[in-house]
mmCIF file of N, CA and C in Angstrom:
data_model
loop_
_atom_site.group_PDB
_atom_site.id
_atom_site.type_symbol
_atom_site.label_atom_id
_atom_site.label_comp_id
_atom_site.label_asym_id
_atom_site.label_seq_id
_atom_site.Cartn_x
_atom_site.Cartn_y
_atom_site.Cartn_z
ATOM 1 N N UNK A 84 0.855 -1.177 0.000
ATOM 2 C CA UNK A 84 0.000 0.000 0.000
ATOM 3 C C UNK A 84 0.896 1.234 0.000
ATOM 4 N N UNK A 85 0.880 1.904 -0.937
ATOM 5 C CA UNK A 85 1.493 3.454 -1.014
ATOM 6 C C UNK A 85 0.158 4.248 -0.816
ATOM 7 N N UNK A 86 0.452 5.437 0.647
ATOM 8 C CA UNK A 86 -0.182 6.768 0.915
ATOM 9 C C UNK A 86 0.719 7.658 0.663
ATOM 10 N N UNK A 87 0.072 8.442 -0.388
ATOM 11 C CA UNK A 87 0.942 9.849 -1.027
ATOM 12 C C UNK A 87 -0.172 10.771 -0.775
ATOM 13 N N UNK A 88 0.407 12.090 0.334
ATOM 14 C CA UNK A 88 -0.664 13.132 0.066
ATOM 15 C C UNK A 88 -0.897 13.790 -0.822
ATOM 16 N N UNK A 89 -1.768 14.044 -1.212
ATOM 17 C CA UNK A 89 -2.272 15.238 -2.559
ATOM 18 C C UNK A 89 -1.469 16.674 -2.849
ATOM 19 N N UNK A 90 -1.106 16.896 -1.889
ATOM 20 C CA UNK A 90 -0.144 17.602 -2.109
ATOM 21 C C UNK A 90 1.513 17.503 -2.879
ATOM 22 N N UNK A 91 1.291 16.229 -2.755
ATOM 23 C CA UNK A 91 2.633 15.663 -3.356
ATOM 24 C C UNK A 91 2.553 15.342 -4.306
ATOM 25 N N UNK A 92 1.501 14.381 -4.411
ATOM 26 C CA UNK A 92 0.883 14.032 -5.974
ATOM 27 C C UNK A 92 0.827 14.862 -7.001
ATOM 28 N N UNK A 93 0.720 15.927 -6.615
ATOM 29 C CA UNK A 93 -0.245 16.749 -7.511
ATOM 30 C C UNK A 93 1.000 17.465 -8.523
ATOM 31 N N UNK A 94 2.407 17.355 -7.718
ATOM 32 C CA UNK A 94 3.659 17.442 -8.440
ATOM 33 C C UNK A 94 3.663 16.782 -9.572
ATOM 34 N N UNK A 95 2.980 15.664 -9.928
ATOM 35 C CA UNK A 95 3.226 14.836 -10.853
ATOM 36 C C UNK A 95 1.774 14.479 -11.799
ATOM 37 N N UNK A 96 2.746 14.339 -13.502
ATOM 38 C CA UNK A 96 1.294 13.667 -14.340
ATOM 39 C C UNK A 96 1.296 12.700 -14.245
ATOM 40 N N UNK A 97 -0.134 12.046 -14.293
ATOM 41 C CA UNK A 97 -0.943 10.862 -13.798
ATOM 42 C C UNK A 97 -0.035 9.969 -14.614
ATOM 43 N N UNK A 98 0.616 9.870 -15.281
ATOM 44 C CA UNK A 98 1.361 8.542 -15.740
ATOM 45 C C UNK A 98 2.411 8.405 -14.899
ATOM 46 N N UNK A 99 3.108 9.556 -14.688
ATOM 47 C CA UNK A 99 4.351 9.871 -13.923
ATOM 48 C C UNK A 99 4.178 9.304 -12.408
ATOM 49 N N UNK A 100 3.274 9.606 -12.072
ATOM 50 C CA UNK A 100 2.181 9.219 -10.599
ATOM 51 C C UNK A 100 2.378 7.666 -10.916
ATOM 52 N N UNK A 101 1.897 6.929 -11.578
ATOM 53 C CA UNK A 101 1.489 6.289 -11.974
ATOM 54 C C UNK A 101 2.821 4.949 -11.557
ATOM 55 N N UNK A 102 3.733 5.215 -12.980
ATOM 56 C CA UNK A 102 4.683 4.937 -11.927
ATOM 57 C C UNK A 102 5.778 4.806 -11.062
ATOM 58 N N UNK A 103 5.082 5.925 -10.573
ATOM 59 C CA UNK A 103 5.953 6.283 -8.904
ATOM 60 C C UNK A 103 5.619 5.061 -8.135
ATOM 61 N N UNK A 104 3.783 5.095 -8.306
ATOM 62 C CA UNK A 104 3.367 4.365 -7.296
ATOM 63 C C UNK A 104 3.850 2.729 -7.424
ATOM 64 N N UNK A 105 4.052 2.578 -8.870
ATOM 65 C CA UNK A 105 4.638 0.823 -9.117
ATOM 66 C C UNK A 105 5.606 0.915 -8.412
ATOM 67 N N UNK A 106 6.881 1.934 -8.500
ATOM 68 C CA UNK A 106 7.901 1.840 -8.091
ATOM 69 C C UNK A 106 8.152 1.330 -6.870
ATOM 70 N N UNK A 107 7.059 2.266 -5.840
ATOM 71 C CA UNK A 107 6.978 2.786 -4.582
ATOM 72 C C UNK A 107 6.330 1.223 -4.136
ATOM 73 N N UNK A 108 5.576 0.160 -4.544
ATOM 74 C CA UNK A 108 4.752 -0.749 -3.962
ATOM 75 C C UNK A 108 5.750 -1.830 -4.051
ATOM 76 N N UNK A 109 6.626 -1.730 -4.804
ATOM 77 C CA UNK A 109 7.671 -2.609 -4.793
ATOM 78 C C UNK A 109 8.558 -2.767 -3.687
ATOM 79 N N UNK A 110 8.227 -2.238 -2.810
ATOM 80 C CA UNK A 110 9.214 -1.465 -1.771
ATOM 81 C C UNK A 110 11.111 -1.727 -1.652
ATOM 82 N N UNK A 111 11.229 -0.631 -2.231
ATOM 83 C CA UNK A 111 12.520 0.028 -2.959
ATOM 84 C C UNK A 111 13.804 -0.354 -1.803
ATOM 85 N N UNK A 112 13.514 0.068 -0.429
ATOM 86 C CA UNK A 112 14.406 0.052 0.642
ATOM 87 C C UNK A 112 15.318 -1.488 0.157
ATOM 88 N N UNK A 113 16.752 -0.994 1.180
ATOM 89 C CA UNK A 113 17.225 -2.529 0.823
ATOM 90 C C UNK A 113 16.597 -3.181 1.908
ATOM 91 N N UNK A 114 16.718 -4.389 1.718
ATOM 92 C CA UNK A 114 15.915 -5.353 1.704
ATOM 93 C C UNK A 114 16.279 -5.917 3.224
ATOM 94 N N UNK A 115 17.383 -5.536 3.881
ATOM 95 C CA UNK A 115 18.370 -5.991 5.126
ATOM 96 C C UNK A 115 17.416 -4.587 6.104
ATOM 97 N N UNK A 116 17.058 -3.748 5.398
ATOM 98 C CA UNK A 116 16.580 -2.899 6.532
ATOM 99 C C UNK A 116 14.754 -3.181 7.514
ATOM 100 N N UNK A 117 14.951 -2.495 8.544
ATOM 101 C CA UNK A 117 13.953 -3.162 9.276
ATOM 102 C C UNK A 117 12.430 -1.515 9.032
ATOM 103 N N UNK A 118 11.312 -1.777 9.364
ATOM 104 C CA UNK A 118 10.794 -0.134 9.152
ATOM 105 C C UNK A 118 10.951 0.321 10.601
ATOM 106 N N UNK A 119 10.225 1.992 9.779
ATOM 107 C CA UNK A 119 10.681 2.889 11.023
ATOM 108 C C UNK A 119 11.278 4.242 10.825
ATOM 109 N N UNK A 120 12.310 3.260 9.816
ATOM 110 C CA UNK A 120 13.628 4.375 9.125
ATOM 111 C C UNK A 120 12.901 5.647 8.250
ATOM 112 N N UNK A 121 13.641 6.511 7.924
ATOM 113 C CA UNK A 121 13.169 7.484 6.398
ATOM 114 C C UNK A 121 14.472 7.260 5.656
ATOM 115 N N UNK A 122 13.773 6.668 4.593
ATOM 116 C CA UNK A 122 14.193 6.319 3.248
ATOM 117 C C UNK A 122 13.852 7.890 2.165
ATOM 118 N N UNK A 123 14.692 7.737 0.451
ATOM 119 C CA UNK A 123 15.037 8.480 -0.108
ATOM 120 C C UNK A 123 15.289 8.116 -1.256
ATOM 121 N N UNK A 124 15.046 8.130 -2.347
ATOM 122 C CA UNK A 124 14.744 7.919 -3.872
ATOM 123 C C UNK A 124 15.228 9.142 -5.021
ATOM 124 N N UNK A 125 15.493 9.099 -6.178
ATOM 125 C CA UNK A 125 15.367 10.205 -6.918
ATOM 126 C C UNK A 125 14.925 9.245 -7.997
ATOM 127 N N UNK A 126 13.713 10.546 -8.499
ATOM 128 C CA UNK A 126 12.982 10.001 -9.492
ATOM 129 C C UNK A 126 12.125 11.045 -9.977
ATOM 130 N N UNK A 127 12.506 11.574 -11.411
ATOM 131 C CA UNK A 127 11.503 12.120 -11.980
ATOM 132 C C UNK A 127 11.906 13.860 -11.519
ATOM 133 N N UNK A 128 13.102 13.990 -11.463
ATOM 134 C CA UNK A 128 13.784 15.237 -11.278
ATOM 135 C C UNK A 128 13.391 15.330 -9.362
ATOM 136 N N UNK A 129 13.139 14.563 -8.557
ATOM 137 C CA UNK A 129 12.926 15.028 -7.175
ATOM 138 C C UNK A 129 13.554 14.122 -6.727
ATOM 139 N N UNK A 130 13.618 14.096 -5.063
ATOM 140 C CA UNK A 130 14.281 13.092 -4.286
ATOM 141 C C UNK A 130 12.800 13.033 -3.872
ATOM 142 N N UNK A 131 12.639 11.071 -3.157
ATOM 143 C CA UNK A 131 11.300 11.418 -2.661
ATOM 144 C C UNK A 131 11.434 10.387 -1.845
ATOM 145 N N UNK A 132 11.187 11.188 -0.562
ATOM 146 C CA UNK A 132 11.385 10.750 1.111
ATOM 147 C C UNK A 132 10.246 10.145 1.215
ATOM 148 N N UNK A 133 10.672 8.728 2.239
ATOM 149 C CA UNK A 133 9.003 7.647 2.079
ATOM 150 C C UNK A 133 10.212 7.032 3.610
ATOM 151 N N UNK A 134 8.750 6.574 4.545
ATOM 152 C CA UNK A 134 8.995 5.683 5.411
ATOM 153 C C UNK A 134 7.840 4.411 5.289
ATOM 154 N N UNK A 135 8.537 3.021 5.910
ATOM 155 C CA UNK A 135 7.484 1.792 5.786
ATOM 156 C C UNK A 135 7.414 1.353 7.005
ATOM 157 N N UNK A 136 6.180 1.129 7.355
ATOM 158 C CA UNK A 136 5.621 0.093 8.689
ATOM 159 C C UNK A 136 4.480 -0.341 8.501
ATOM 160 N N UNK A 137 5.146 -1.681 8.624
ATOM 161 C CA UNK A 137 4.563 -2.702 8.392
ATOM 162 C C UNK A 137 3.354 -3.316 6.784
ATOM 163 N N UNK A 138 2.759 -3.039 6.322
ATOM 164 C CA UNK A 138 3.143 -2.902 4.596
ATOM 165 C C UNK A 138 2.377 -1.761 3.687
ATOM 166 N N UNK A 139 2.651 -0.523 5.266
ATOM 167 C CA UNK A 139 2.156 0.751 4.406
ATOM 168 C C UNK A 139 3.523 1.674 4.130
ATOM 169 N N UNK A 140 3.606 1.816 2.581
ATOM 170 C CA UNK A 140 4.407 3.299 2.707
ATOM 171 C C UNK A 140 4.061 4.407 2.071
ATOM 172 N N UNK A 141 4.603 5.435 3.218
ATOM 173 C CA UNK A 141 4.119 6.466 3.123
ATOM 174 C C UNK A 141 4.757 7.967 2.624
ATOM 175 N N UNK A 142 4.662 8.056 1.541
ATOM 176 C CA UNK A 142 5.630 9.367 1.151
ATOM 177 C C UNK A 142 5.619 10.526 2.140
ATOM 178 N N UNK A 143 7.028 11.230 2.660
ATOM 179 C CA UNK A 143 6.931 11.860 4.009
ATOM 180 C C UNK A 143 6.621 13.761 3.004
ATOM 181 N N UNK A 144 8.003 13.632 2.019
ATOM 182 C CA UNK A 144 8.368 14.856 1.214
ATOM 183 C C UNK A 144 9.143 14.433 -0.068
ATOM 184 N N UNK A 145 8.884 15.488 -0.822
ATOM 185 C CA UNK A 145 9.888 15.169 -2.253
ATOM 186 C C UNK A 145 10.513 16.695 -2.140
ATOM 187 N N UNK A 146 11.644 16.727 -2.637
ATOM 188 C CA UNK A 146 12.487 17.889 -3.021
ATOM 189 C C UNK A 146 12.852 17.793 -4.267
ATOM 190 N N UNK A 147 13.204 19.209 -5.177
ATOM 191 C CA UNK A 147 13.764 19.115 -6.125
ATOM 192 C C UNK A 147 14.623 18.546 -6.614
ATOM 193 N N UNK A 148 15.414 18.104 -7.175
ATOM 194 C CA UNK A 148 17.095 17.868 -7.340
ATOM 195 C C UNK A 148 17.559 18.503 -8.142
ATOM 196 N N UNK A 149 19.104 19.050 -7.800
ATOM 197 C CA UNK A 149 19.348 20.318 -8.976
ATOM 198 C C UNK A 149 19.860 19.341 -10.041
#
C-alpha cells in the first residue's frame, strides 16, 4: 500500500504518478533494513522521502534535485 498526500501528488502527471506508485509498492528500501527508518529515492527530477511500517508506505516529502 502506497499513501501519497495530494499535495505531493499533484507534483506529478498521472502517468508519472502512476509509476511512482509501481515503483513505490515494490518497496525500494534494501531489503536488510527493518521499518521505522526514512528512506530516499530520486525520481523524476525530485528526491522522494518515504517511510514503511509494516506494509504501508508512506511518502513523508519530495524535493527538487538540482
Amino acid at each position: 500500500i502506497v499513501d501519497m498526500p495530494e499535495n505531493i501528488s499533484k507534483n506529478f502527471d498521472n502517468n508519472t504518478l502512476s509509476l511512482l506508485k509501481e515503483i513505490l509498492s515494490s518497496d525500494p528500501r534494501p531489503s536488510y533494513h527493518k521499518d521505522g527508518r526514512e528512506y530516499g529515492m530520486d525520481y523524476a527530477g525530485y528526491n522522494i522521502k518515504f517511510t514503511i511500517h509494516n506494509t504501508i508506505l508512506t511518502v513523508i516529502n519530495i524535493e527538487k534535485t538540482p
